[in-house]
mmCIF file of C-alpha atoms in Angstrom:
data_model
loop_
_atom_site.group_PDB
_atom_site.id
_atom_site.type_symbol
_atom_site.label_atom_id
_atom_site.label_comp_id
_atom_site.label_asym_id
_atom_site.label_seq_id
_atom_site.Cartn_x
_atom_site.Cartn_y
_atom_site.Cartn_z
ATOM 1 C CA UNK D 26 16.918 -29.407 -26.660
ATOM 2 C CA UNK D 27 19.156 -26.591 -24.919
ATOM 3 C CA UNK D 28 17.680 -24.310 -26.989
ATOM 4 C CA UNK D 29 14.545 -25.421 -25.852
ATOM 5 C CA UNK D 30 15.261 -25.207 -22.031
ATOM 6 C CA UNK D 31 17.129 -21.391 -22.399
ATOM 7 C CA UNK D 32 13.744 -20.140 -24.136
ATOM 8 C CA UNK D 33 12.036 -21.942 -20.794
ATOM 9 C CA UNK D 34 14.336 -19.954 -18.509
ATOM 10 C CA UNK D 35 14.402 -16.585 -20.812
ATOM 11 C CA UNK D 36 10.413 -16.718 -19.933
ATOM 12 C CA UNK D 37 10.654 -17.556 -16.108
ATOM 13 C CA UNK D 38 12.909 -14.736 -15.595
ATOM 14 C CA UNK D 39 11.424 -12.328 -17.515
ATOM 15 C CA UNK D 40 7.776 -13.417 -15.591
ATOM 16 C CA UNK D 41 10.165 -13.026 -12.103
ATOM 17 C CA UNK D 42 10.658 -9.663 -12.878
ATOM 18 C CA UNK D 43 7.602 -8.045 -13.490
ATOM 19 C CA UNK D 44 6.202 -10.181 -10.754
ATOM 20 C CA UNK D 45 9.141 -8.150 -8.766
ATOM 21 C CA UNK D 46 8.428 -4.875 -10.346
ATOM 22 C CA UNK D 47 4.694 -5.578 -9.260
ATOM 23 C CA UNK D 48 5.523 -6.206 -5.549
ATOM 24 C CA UNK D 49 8.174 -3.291 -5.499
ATOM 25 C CA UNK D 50 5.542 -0.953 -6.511
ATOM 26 C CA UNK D 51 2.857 -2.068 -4.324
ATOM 27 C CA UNK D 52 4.941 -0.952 -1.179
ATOM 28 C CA UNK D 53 6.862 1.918 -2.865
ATOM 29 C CA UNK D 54 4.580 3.144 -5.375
ATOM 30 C CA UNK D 55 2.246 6.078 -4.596
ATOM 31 C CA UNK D 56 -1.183 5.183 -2.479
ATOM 32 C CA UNK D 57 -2.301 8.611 -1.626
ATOM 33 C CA UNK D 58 -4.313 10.394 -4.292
ATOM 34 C CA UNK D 59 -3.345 13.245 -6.419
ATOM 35 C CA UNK D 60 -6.433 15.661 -5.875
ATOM 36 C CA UNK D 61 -5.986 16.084 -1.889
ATOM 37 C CA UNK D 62 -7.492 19.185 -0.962
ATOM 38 C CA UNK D 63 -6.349 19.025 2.952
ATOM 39 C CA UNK D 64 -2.764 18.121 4.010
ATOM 40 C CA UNK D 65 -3.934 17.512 7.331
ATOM 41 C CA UNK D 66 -6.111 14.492 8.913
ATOM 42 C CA UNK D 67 -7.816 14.728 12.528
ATOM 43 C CA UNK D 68 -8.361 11.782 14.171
ATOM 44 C CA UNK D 69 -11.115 11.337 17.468
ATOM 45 C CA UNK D 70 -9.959 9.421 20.467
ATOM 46 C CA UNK D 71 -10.357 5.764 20.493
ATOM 47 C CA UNK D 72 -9.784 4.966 16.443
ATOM 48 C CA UNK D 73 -8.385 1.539 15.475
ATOM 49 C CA UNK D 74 -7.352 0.438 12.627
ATOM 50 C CA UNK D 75 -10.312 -0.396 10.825
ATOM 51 C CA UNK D 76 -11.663 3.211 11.611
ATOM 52 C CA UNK D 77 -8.681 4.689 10.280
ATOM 53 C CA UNK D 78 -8.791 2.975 6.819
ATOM 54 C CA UNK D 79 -12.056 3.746 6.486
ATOM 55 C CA UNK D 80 -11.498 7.335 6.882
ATOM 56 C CA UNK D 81 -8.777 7.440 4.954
ATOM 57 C CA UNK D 82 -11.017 5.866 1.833
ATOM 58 C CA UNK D 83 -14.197 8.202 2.604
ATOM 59 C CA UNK D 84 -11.896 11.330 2.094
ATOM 60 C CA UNK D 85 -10.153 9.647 -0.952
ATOM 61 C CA UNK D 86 -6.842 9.911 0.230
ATOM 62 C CA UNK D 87 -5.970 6.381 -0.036
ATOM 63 C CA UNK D 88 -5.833 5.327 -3.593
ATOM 64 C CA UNK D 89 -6.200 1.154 -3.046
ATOM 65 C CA UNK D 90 -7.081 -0.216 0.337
ATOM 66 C CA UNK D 91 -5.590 -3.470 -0.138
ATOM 67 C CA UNK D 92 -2.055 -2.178 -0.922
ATOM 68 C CA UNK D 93 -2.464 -0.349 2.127
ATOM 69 C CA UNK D 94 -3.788 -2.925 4.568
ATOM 70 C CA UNK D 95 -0.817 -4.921 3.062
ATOM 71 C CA UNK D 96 1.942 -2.239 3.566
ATOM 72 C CA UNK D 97 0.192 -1.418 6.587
ATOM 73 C CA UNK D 98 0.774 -5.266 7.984
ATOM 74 C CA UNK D 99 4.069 -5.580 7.100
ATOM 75 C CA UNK D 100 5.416 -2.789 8.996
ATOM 76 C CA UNK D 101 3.152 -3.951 11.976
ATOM 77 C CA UNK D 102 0.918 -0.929 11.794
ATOM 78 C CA UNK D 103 -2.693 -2.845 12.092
ATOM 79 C CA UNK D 104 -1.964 -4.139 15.597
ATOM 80 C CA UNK D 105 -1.878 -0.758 17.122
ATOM 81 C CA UNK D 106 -5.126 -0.111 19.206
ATOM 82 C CA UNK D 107 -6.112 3.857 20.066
ATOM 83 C CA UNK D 108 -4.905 6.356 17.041
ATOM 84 C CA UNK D 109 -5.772 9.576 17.271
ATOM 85 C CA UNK D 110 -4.753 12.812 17.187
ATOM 86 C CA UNK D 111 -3.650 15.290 13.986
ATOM 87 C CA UNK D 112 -1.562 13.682 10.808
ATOM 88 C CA UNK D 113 0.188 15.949 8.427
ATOM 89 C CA UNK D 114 0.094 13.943 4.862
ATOM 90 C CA UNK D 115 2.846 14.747 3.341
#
């Protein structure tokens, strides 16, 4: 029977810690693509969030928008109303 249980718990951690991996690389893990041919993003007067995601998927620089609207969430970044002006991706 304890062998039982420690075979239980060997599974549930090992399941806890690619389920940690997973959510460690979804905010630390690379979002911006690879092939960017422009370091630089230019942004009109009056963009909101929504405007800005969308940009950043049309010019593939974002590689998955939901990690991003997640990340973007967490650190309070999709409240903020009027972005504009020039980004340097880095």
């Amino acid at each position: 029977m304890l062998k039982y249980w420690k075979a239980i718990l060997l599974v549930l951690v090992i399941l806890a810690t690619g389920l940690a991996y997973h959510g460690y690389n979804i905010i630390y893990g690379p979002n911006i693509s690879d092939t960017l041919t422009e370091t630089s993003l230019n942004l009109p007067q009056g963009t909101d969030f929504d405007t800005l995601t969308k940009i950043l998927l049309d010019k593939d620089i974002v590689i998955d928008e939901s990690n991003f609207r997640m990340v973007s969430k967490l650190m309070k970044f999709d409240t903020r109303r009027n972005i504009s002006g020039r980004f340097e991706i880095v």
